[in-house]
Tab-separated table of C-alpha atoms and ligand atoms in Angstrom:
chain	number	residue	atom	x	y	z
Z	11	MET	CA	-11.152	-53.097	11.199
Z	12	LYS	CA	-12.713	-50.450	13.383
Z	13	ASN	CA	-15.709	-48.570	12.015
Z	14	LYS	CA	-14.584	-45.122	10.847
Z	15	THR	CA	-17.159	-43.244	12.918
Z	16	GLU	CA	-16.040	-44.979	16.120
Z	17	SER	CA	-12.678	-43.270	16.403
Z	18	ASN	CA	-12.165	-40.512	18.966
Z	19	LEU	CA	-9.637	-38.537	16.975
Z	20	TYR	CA	-9.590	-37.808	13.256
Z	21	PHE	CA	-7.059	-36.214	10.975
Z	22	PHE	CA	-8.643	-35.018	7.746
Z	23	TYR	CA	-6.194	-34.160	4.985
Z	24	THR	CA	-5.940	-33.401	1.303
Z	25	VAL	CA	-3.068	-34.742	-0.750
Z	26	GLY	CA	-1.993	-31.384	-2.278
Z	27	CYS	CA	-2.031	-29.449	1.000
Z	28	GLY	CA	1.402	-28.329	2.235
Z	29	TRP	CA	0.260	-28.001	5.855
Z	30	CYS	CA	-1.271	-31.499	5.836
Z	31	LYS	CA	2.030	-32.850	4.473
Z	32	LYS	CA	3.904	-31.147	7.309
Z	33	VAL	CA	1.599	-32.516	9.982
Z	34	MET	CA	1.350	-36.077	8.591
Z	35	PRO	CA	4.688	-37.341	10.054
Z	36	ILE	CA	3.611	-36.023	13.474
Z	37	ILE	CA	0.326	-37.940	13.217
Z	38	ASP	CA	2.249	-41.098	12.223
Z	39	GLU	CA	4.591	-40.594	15.156
Z	40	LEU	CA	1.667	-40.224	17.562
Z	41	ASN	CA	0.047	-43.374	16.174
Z	42	LYS	CA	3.343	-45.244	16.660
Z	43	GLU	CA	3.339	-44.076	20.273
Z	44	GLY	CA	-0.028	-45.770	20.709
Z	45	HIS	CA	-2.517	-43.046	19.929
Z	46	ASP	CA	-5.378	-43.909	17.666
Z	47	ILE	CA	-5.786	-41.119	15.143
Z	48	LEU	CA	-7.730	-42.012	12.080
Z	49	LYS	CA	-6.356	-40.431	8.898
Z	50	LEU	CA	-9.006	-39.634	6.331
Z	51	ASP	CA	-8.425	-38.276	2.836
Z	52	LEU	CA	-10.986	-35.565	2.093
Z	53	ALA	CA	-10.866	-36.382	-1.597
Z	54	GLU	CA	-12.937	-39.484	-0.817
Z	55	LYS	CA	-16.660	-38.855	-0.850
Z	56	GLU	CA	-17.262	-41.205	2.056
Z	57	ASN	CA	-14.845	-39.232	4.265
Z	58	LYS	CA	-16.529	-35.935	3.430
Z	59	GLU	CA	-19.769	-37.467	4.644
Z	60	ILE	CA	-18.067	-38.353	7.932
Z	61	VAL	CA	-17.018	-34.697	8.326
Z	62	ASP	CA	-20.624	-33.587	7.799
Z	63	GLU	CA	-21.843	-36.168	10.261
Z	64	LEU	CA	-19.306	-35.073	12.885
Z	65	LYS	CA	-20.099	-31.403	12.313
Z	66	LYS	CA	-23.745	-32.135	13.002
Z	67	LYS	CA	-22.867	-34.091	16.115
Z	68	TYR	CA	-20.258	-31.754	17.592
Z	69	LYS	CA	-20.114	-28.010	17.255
Z	70	PRO	CA	-16.676	-26.749	16.111
Z	71	VAL	CA	-14.537	-25.203	18.873
Z	72	GLY	CA	-15.367	-21.508	19.250
Z	73	SER	CA	-18.630	-21.749	17.351
Z	74	ASN	CA	-20.528	-20.593	20.423
Z	75	LYS	CA	-18.568	-17.348	20.576
Z	76	PRO	CA	-20.558	-14.338	19.411
Z	77	LYS	CA	-19.244	-13.284	15.995
Z	78	GLU	CA	-17.316	-10.031	15.884
Z	79	THR	CA	-19.081	-7.454	13.721
Z	80	ASP	CA	-17.164	-5.357	11.178
Z	81	GLU	CA	-17.628	-2.282	13.373
Z	82	GLN	CA	-16.174	-4.116	16.374
Z	83	ALA	CA	-13.249	-5.375	14.297
Z	84	ILE	CA	-12.545	-1.837	13.025
Z	85	GLU	CA	-12.576	-0.621	16.616
Z	86	ARG	CA	-10.187	-3.415	17.630
Z	87	ILE	CA	-7.760	-2.557	14.824
Z	88	ALA	CA	-8.055	1.197	15.462
Z	89	ALA	CA	-7.284	0.586	19.148
Z	90	ARG	CA	-4.037	-1.200	18.260
Z	91	PHE	CA	-2.913	1.636	16.050
Z	92	ALA	CA	-3.931	4.152	18.714
Z	93	ILE	CA	-1.340	2.431	20.933
Z	94	LEU	CA	1.268	3.169	18.248
Z	95	ASP	CA	0.354	6.878	18.353
Z	96	GLU	CA	0.390	6.890	22.156
Z	97	MET	CA	3.716	5.078	22.428
Z	98	ALA	CA	5.372	7.287	19.794
Z	99	ASP	CA	4.101	10.295	21.694
Z	100	ALA	CA	5.488	8.831	24.922
Z	101	VAL	CA	8.956	8.429	23.339
Z	102	ALA	CA	8.771	11.950	21.912
Z	103	THR	CA	7.976	13.345	25.356
Z	104	SER	CA	10.701	11.228	27.056
Z	105	LYS	CA	8.218	9.132	29.047
Z	106	VAL	CA	9.428	6.011	27.296
Z	107	ARG	CA	13.004	5.550	26.108
Z	108	ALA	CA	12.633	3.217	23.201
Z	109	MET	CA	10.287	1.084	21.176
Z	110	ILE	CA	10.326	-1.291	18.273
Z	111	VAL	CA	7.389	-1.405	15.884
Z	112	SER	CA	6.977	-4.284	13.505
Z	113	GLY	CA	4.293	-5.099	10.970
Z	114	PRO	CA	3.645	-5.803	7.300
Z	115	PRO	CA	4.259	-3.138	4.642
Z	116	GLY	CA	1.928	-0.258	3.942
Z	117	ILE	CA	-0.365	-0.408	6.958
Z	118	GLY	CA	0.531	2.961	8.484
Z	119	LYS	CA	3.472	2.326	10.840
Z	120	SER	CA	5.682	5.154	9.565
Z	121	TYR	CA	2.703	7.451	9.129
Z	122	GLY	CA	1.636	7.017	12.764
Z	123	VAL	CA	5.116	7.557	14.211
Z	124	GLU	CA	5.922	10.463	11.883
Z	125	LYS	CA	2.681	12.208	12.815
Z	126	ALA	CA	3.487	11.926	16.533
Z	127	LEU	CA	7.046	13.209	16.029
Z	128	GLU	CA	5.952	16.017	13.700
Z	129	LYS	CA	3.491	17.204	16.330
Z	130	GLN	CA	6.394	17.656	18.741
Z	131	ASN	CA	8.601	19.191	16.040
Z	132	MET	CA	5.996	21.895	15.517
Z	133	PHE	CA	6.905	23.454	18.864
Z	134	THR	CA	10.621	23.636	18.071
Z	135	ASP	CA	9.847	24.950	14.571
Z	136	ILE	CA	7.775	27.783	16.045
Z	137	ALA	CA	10.589	28.608	18.467
Z	138	GLY	CA	13.086	28.501	15.572
Z	139	GLU	CA	15.163	25.842	17.355
Z	140	LYS	CA	16.870	22.761	15.915
Z	141	ARG	CA	14.415	19.902	15.446
Z	142	LYS	CA	14.628	17.274	18.154
Z	143	PHE	CA	13.214	14.394	16.154
Z	144	GLU	CA	14.252	12.771	12.935
Z	145	MET	CA	13.008	9.893	10.811
Z	146	VAL	CA	16.075	8.162	9.394
Z	147	LYS	CA	15.199	5.928	6.457
Z	148	GLY	CA	17.051	3.362	4.403
Z	149	ALA	CA	20.617	2.087	4.438
Z	150	MET	CA	22.560	2.562	7.657
Z	151	SER	CA	26.149	1.617	8.383
Z	152	ALA	CA	27.519	1.187	11.899
Z	153	ILE	CA	29.385	4.487	11.764
Z	154	GLY	CA	26.316	6.192	10.301
Z	155	LEU	CA	24.307	4.877	13.244
Z	156	TYR	CA	26.936	6.089	15.740
Z	157	LYS	CA	26.837	9.548	14.186
Z	158	LYS	CA	23.031	9.727	14.185
Z	159	LEU	CA	22.834	8.598	17.799
Z	160	TYR	CA	25.431	11.237	18.705
Z	161	GLU	CA	23.375	13.896	16.934
Z	162	TYR	CA	20.280	12.915	18.938
Z	163	LYS	CA	22.025	12.015	22.188
Z	164	ASP	CA	20.390	14.637	24.400
Z	165	LYS	CA	17.383	14.064	26.585
Z	166	GLY	CA	14.224	14.986	24.707
Z	167	CYS	CA	15.676	14.057	21.296
Z	168	VAL	CA	14.344	11.078	19.366
Z	169	CYS	CA	15.832	9.244	16.438
Z	170	CYS	CA	13.481	7.011	14.504
Z	171	PHE	CA	15.086	4.365	12.315
Z	172	ASP	CA	12.525	3.517	9.694
Z	173	ASP	CA	13.184	0.480	7.485
Z	174	CYS	CA	16.853	0.470	8.490
Z	175	ASP	CA	16.958	-3.328	8.791
Z	176	ALA	CA	20.617	-3.399	7.709
Z	177	ILE	CA	21.401	-2.499	11.342
Z	178	LEU	CA	20.080	-5.880	12.455
Z	179	TYR	CA	22.476	-7.772	10.183
Z	180	ASP	CA	25.631	-5.859	11.112
Z	181	ASP	CA	27.129	-6.959	14.441
Z	182	LEU	CA	28.787	-3.622	15.116
Z	183	ALA	CA	25.642	-1.613	14.387
Z	184	LEU	CA	23.522	-4.042	16.353
Z	185	ASN	CA	25.734	-3.713	19.425
Z	186	LEU	CA	25.497	0.082	19.209
Z	187	LEU	CA	21.724	-0.157	18.970
Z	188	LYS	CA	21.637	-2.521	21.935
Z	189	ALA	CA	23.693	-0.048	23.975
Z	190	ALA	CA	21.407	2.825	22.953
Z	191	LEU	CA	18.278	0.905	23.901
Z	192	ASP	CA	19.616	-0.415	27.176
Z	193	THR	CA	17.618	0.023	30.353
Z	194	THR	CA	20.646	0.910	32.508
Z	195	PRO	CA	20.599	4.425	33.998
Z	196	ARG	CA	23.688	5.390	31.954
Z	197	ARG	CA	23.878	4.373	28.325
Z	198	SER	CA	27.433	4.786	27.083
Z	199	LEU	CA	28.232	4.287	23.425
Z	200	HIS	CA	31.779	3.644	22.260
Z	201	TRP	CA	33.495	3.622	18.878
Z	202	ASN	CA	36.569	1.640	19.701
Z	203	THR	CA	38.478	1.777	16.448
Z	204	GLU	CA	40.342	4.719	14.989
Z	205	SER	CA	38.060	6.690	12.705
Z	206	ARG	CA	39.123	9.558	10.459
Z	207	THR	CA	35.475	10.415	9.789
Z	208	LEU	CA	34.783	10.924	13.472
Z	209	GLN	CA	37.974	12.918	13.916
Z	210	ALA	CA	37.204	15.097	10.890
Z	211	GLU	CA	33.741	15.831	12.200
Z	212	GLY	CA	35.006	16.525	15.708
Z	213	MET	CA	33.097	13.666	17.250
Z	214	PRO	CA	34.285	11.861	20.379
Z	215	ASN	CA	35.005	8.126	20.475
Z	216	SER	CA	32.446	7.675	23.216
Z	217	PHE	CA	29.456	9.538	24.588
Z	218	GLU	CA	26.482	9.102	26.835
Z	219	PHE	CA	23.182	8.604	25.072
Z	220	ASN	CA	20.113	10.088	26.740
Z	221	GLY	CA	17.778	10.316	23.778
Z	222	GLY	CA	14.919	8.148	22.629
Z	223	VAL	CA	14.892	5.575	19.822
Z	224	ILE	CA	12.088	4.204	17.679
Z	225	PHE	CA	12.896	1.326	15.364
Z	226	ILE	CA	10.354	0.483	12.653
Z	227	THR	CA	10.685	-2.723	10.675
Z	228	ASN	CA	8.795	-5.259	8.581
Z	229	ILE	CA	10.615	-8.098	10.339
Z	230	LYS	CA	8.299	-9.972	12.659
Z	231	PHE	CA	10.696	-10.735	15.504
Z	232	ASP	CA	8.937	-13.902	16.616
Z	233	ASN	CA	9.109	-15.459	13.131
Z	234	VAL	CA	12.796	-15.138	12.344
Z	235	LYS	CA	14.442	-18.437	11.339
Z	236	SER	CA	18.142	-17.680	11.882
Z	237	LYS	CA	19.143	-18.657	15.424
Z	238	LYS	CA	21.817	-15.951	15.562
Z	239	LEU	CA	19.390	-13.224	14.520
Z	240	GLN	CA	16.739	-14.614	16.874
Z	241	ASP	CA	19.099	-14.120	19.818
Z	242	HIS	CA	19.988	-10.579	18.763
Z	243	LEU	CA	16.343	-9.649	18.278
Z	244	ALA	CA	15.446	-11.139	21.641
Z	245	ALA	CA	18.137	-8.945	23.206
Z	246	LEU	CA	16.639	-5.855	21.549
Z	247	GLN	CA	13.110	-6.883	22.491
Z	248	SER	CA	14.121	-7.319	26.109
Z	249	ARG	CA	15.516	-3.761	26.194
Z	250	CYS	CA	12.461	-1.879	24.979
Z	251	HIS	CA	8.769	-1.876	24.230
Z	252	TYR	CA	7.798	-4.036	21.276
Z	253	LEU	CA	4.643	-3.352	19.330
Z	254	ASP	CA	3.615	-5.969	16.805
Z	255	LEU	CA	1.106	-4.511	14.366
Z	256	THR	CA	0.697	-7.652	12.311
Z	257	ILE	CA	-2.668	-7.801	10.643
Z	258	ASP	CA	-2.968	-11.448	9.736
Z	259	SER	CA	-6.320	-12.033	8.138
Z	260	MET	CA	-7.479	-10.683	4.824
Z	261	LYS	CA	-10.663	-9.492	6.525
Z	262	ASP	CA	-8.678	-7.386	9.019
Z	263	ARG	CA	-6.531	-5.897	6.251
Z	264	MET	CA	-9.621	-4.874	4.332
Z	265	LEU	CA	-11.116	-3.416	7.488
Z	266	ARG	CA	-7.933	-1.428	8.169
Z	267	ILE	CA	-8.344	-0.009	4.651
Z	268	ARG	CA	-11.983	0.812	5.396
Z	269	GLN	CA	-11.035	2.405	8.709
Z	270	ILE	CA	-8.411	4.735	7.233
Z	271	CYS	CA	-10.459	5.570	4.130
Z	272	GLY	CA	-13.302	6.294	6.549
Z	273	ILE	CA	-11.188	8.953	8.269
Z	274	GLY	CA	-10.329	10.665	5.022
Z	275	MET	CA	-7.227	9.080	3.473
Z	276	LEU	CA	-8.731	9.553	-0.010
Z	277	ASP	CA	-10.104	13.056	0.574
Z	278	LYS	CA	-7.233	14.645	-1.326
Z	279	TYR	CA	-8.406	12.878	-4.498
Z	280	HIS	CA	-11.843	14.538	-4.335
Z	281	MET	CA	-13.540	11.277	-5.304
Z	282	LYS	CA	-17.235	10.850	-4.919
Z	283	PRO	CA	-18.108	8.501	-2.017
Z	284	GLU	CA	-19.565	5.948	-4.485
Z	285	LEU	CA	-16.255	5.876	-6.288
Z	286	GLN	CA	-14.299	5.402	-3.064
Z	287	GLU	CA	-16.573	2.477	-2.329
Z	288	GLU	CA	-16.044	1.090	-5.850
Z	289	LEU	CA	-12.288	1.329	-5.370
Z	290	ILE	CA	-12.383	-0.528	-2.045
Z	291	GLN	CA	-14.705	-3.139	-3.560
Z	292	PHE	CA	-12.330	-3.533	-6.522
Z	293	ILE	CA	-9.502	-4.259	-4.084
Z	294	TYR	CA	-11.660	-6.730	-2.200
Z	295	ASN	CA	-12.744	-8.523	-5.389
Z	296	ASN	CA	-9.139	-8.838	-6.516
Z	297	LYS	CA	-7.602	-9.546	-3.119
Z	298	HIS	CA	-5.839	-12.709	-4.278
Z	299	LYS	CA	-4.457	-11.144	-7.428
Z	300	LEU	CA	-3.122	-7.866	-6.051
Z	301	ARG	CA	0.527	-7.859	-5.031
Z	302	GLU	CA	-0.366	-6.681	-1.539
Z	303	ILE	CA	-3.408	-5.567	0.387
Z	304	SER	CA	-2.382	-2.363	2.072
Z	305	LEU	CA	-3.124	1.334	2.407
Z	306	ARG	CA	-0.338	1.913	-0.070
Z	307	MET	CA	-2.180	-0.212	-2.636
Z	308	VAL	CA	-5.296	1.920	-2.139
Z	309	LEU	CA	-3.269	5.057	-2.810
Z	310	LYS	CA	-1.627	3.508	-5.881
Z	311	ILE	CA	-4.995	2.638	-7.384
Z	312	ALA	CA	-6.400	6.054	-6.471
Z	313	ASP	CA	-3.430	7.592	-8.343
Z	314	LEU	CA	-4.358	5.502	-11.380
Z	315	TRP	CA	-7.934	6.739	-11.125
Z	316	LYS	CA	-6.702	10.319	-11.034
Z	317	MET	CA	-4.430	9.671	-13.978
Z	318	ALA	CA	-7.035	7.958	-16.163
Z	319	PRO	CA	-10.533	7.889	-14.623
Z	320	GLU	CA	-11.926	5.929	-17.572
Z	321	LYS	CA	-9.494	3.005	-17.420
Z	322	TRP	CA	-8.095	2.843	-13.880
Z	323	LYS	CA	-9.191	-0.760	-13.408
Z	324	LEU	CA	-7.351	-1.858	-16.519
Z	325	LEU	CA	-4.240	0.007	-15.415
Z	326	ALA	CA	-4.501	-1.531	-11.949
Z	327	GLU	CA	-4.745	-5.002	-13.472
Z	328	GLN	CA	-1.576	-4.353	-15.438
Z	329	THR	CA	0.506	-2.650	-12.770
Z	330	CYS	CA	-0.740	-3.823	-9.381
Z	331	MET	CA	-1.564	-7.462	-9.967
Z	332	ARG	CA	0.638	-10.488	-10.228
Z	333	PRO	CA	0.887	-12.106	-13.646
Z	334	ALA	CA	-1.464	-15.099	-13.838
Z	335	ARG	CA	1.381	-17.651	-13.724
Z	336	GLU	CA	2.349	-16.528	-10.222
Z	337	MET	CA	-1.091	-17.094	-8.732
Z	338	TYR	CA	-1.273	-20.084	-6.448
Z	339	ASP	CA	-3.526	-20.957	-3.563
Z	340	LEU	CA	-1.319	-20.424	-0.516
Z	341	ARG	CA	-2.883	-23.325	1.388
Z	342	THR	CA	-3.034	-26.036	-1.239
Z	343	GLY	CA	-0.301	-24.854	-3.582
Z	344	ALA	CA	-2.815	-25.373	-6.408
Z	345	LYS	CA	-2.820	-22.968	-9.317
Z	346	LEU	CA	-5.708	-20.484	-9.201
H	17	ATP	N1	-4.029	7.414	9.093
H	17	ATP	C1	-3.677	7.657	7.824
H	17	ATP	N2	-4.240	8.659	7.139
H	17	ATP	C2	-3.891	8.925	5.874
H	17	ATP	N3	-2.964	8.217	5.188
H	17	ATP	C3	-2.363	7.206	5.815
H	17	ATP	C4	-2.692	6.871	7.165
H	17	ATP	N4	-1.943	5.824	7.545
H	17	ATP	C5	-1.188	5.537	6.474
H	17	ATP	N5	-1.441	6.347	5.456
H	17	ATP	C6	-0.804	6.311	4.133
H	17	ATP	O1	-0.640	4.956	3.771
H	17	ATP	C7	0.615	4.760	3.127
H	17	ATP	C8	1.341	3.620	3.816
H	17	ATP	O2	1.610	3.978	5.159
H	17	ATP	P1	3.064	3.849	5.809
H	17	ATP	O3	4.104	4.366	4.886
H	17	ATP	O4	2.988	4.458	7.161
H	17	ATP	O5	3.173	2.285	5.899
H	17	ATP	P2	4.242	1.389	6.684
H	17	ATP	O6	3.452	0.501	7.556
H	17	ATP	O7	5.284	2.236	7.302
H	17	ATP	O8	4.845	0.533	5.503
H	17	ATP	P3	6.368	0.008	5.260
H	17	ATP	O9	6.590	-1.062	6.254
H	17	ATP	O10	6.364	-0.524	3.874
H	17	ATP	O11	7.264	1.189	5.449
H	17	ATP	C9	1.379	6.076	3.209
H	17	ATP	O12	1.343	6.697	1.948
H	17	ATP	C10	0.603	6.889	4.221
H	17	ATP	O13	0.621	8.247	3.876
H	18	MG	MG1	7.218	2.610	6.702
């Protein structure tokens, strides 16, 4: 048998690891095709020694790259969110017709868009005119969508659908949204079936849509499993700007929290700076136990502090953390 350190390609695995299990059949397939990949179980001491030996011999890929500092990472994250503000502003000022924003919960998507739209609303409020922008949240039927789009059909108006994912699962609503987002010079929307609601409200069965649309969702378009939905989402994506605000790593999520706390998110609580720091540190120390790591979680815990400054940590453990039985290591599936 070949000496273990003579192989050119190694696959190190652990038995309990879900990812290793997924990759194993591919490795076997490659070996069947004639490749020579040596599979080594990391539970064996001897194999761990091989890893150390290889690490000494070869530097891991990317290890020569200068490490990003926290300040640089905060700047990188802030720059991505600045694009959200800019794009929302561009839709509000009719420079861009439509955009889709996706990202995990509680990171500031709605806040950013709402701020940009509110800024524009201020002018109409001062002039005493009807507001040109609206954030529509929650459930949305196809007819509800048709009516909203009609209400905001004029140039300069913007309708923002925030967490209205039901639209994506309803063929009729989805087709209306596609028509509204289309890049053609004329965007005509039709309601082809008889509708008493439309008649009662004096609405036509078709109209031209010249407004702007912002669609905010937690669905990461590139990760959707259903083939049918994938195709629909691709059609939407092709029609407008798509901004993915996914913050993948725990480090980046914590830095997003630091960034926004740094620009005063907790000011309204009148906490001392040391306490703000203690709160952020508490979140960091409990990052695997908390139900989510988000700005919303920071605000929830700050509320608990305001409610009971002497026992906020205890309250946070009870209300913001997963019960112990739910805690598993996401990589190995092992109980924590
Ligand atoms: N720049 C900011 N300054 C102050 N507070 C902020 C800022 N960004 C977000 N927040 C606060 O953080 C909380 C979460 O933000 P937001 O509601 O925008 O998240 P989201 O990404 O839209 O989440 P979801 O997908 O669940 O709707 C809100 O209470 C919001 O007020
Ligand atoms: Mg939101």
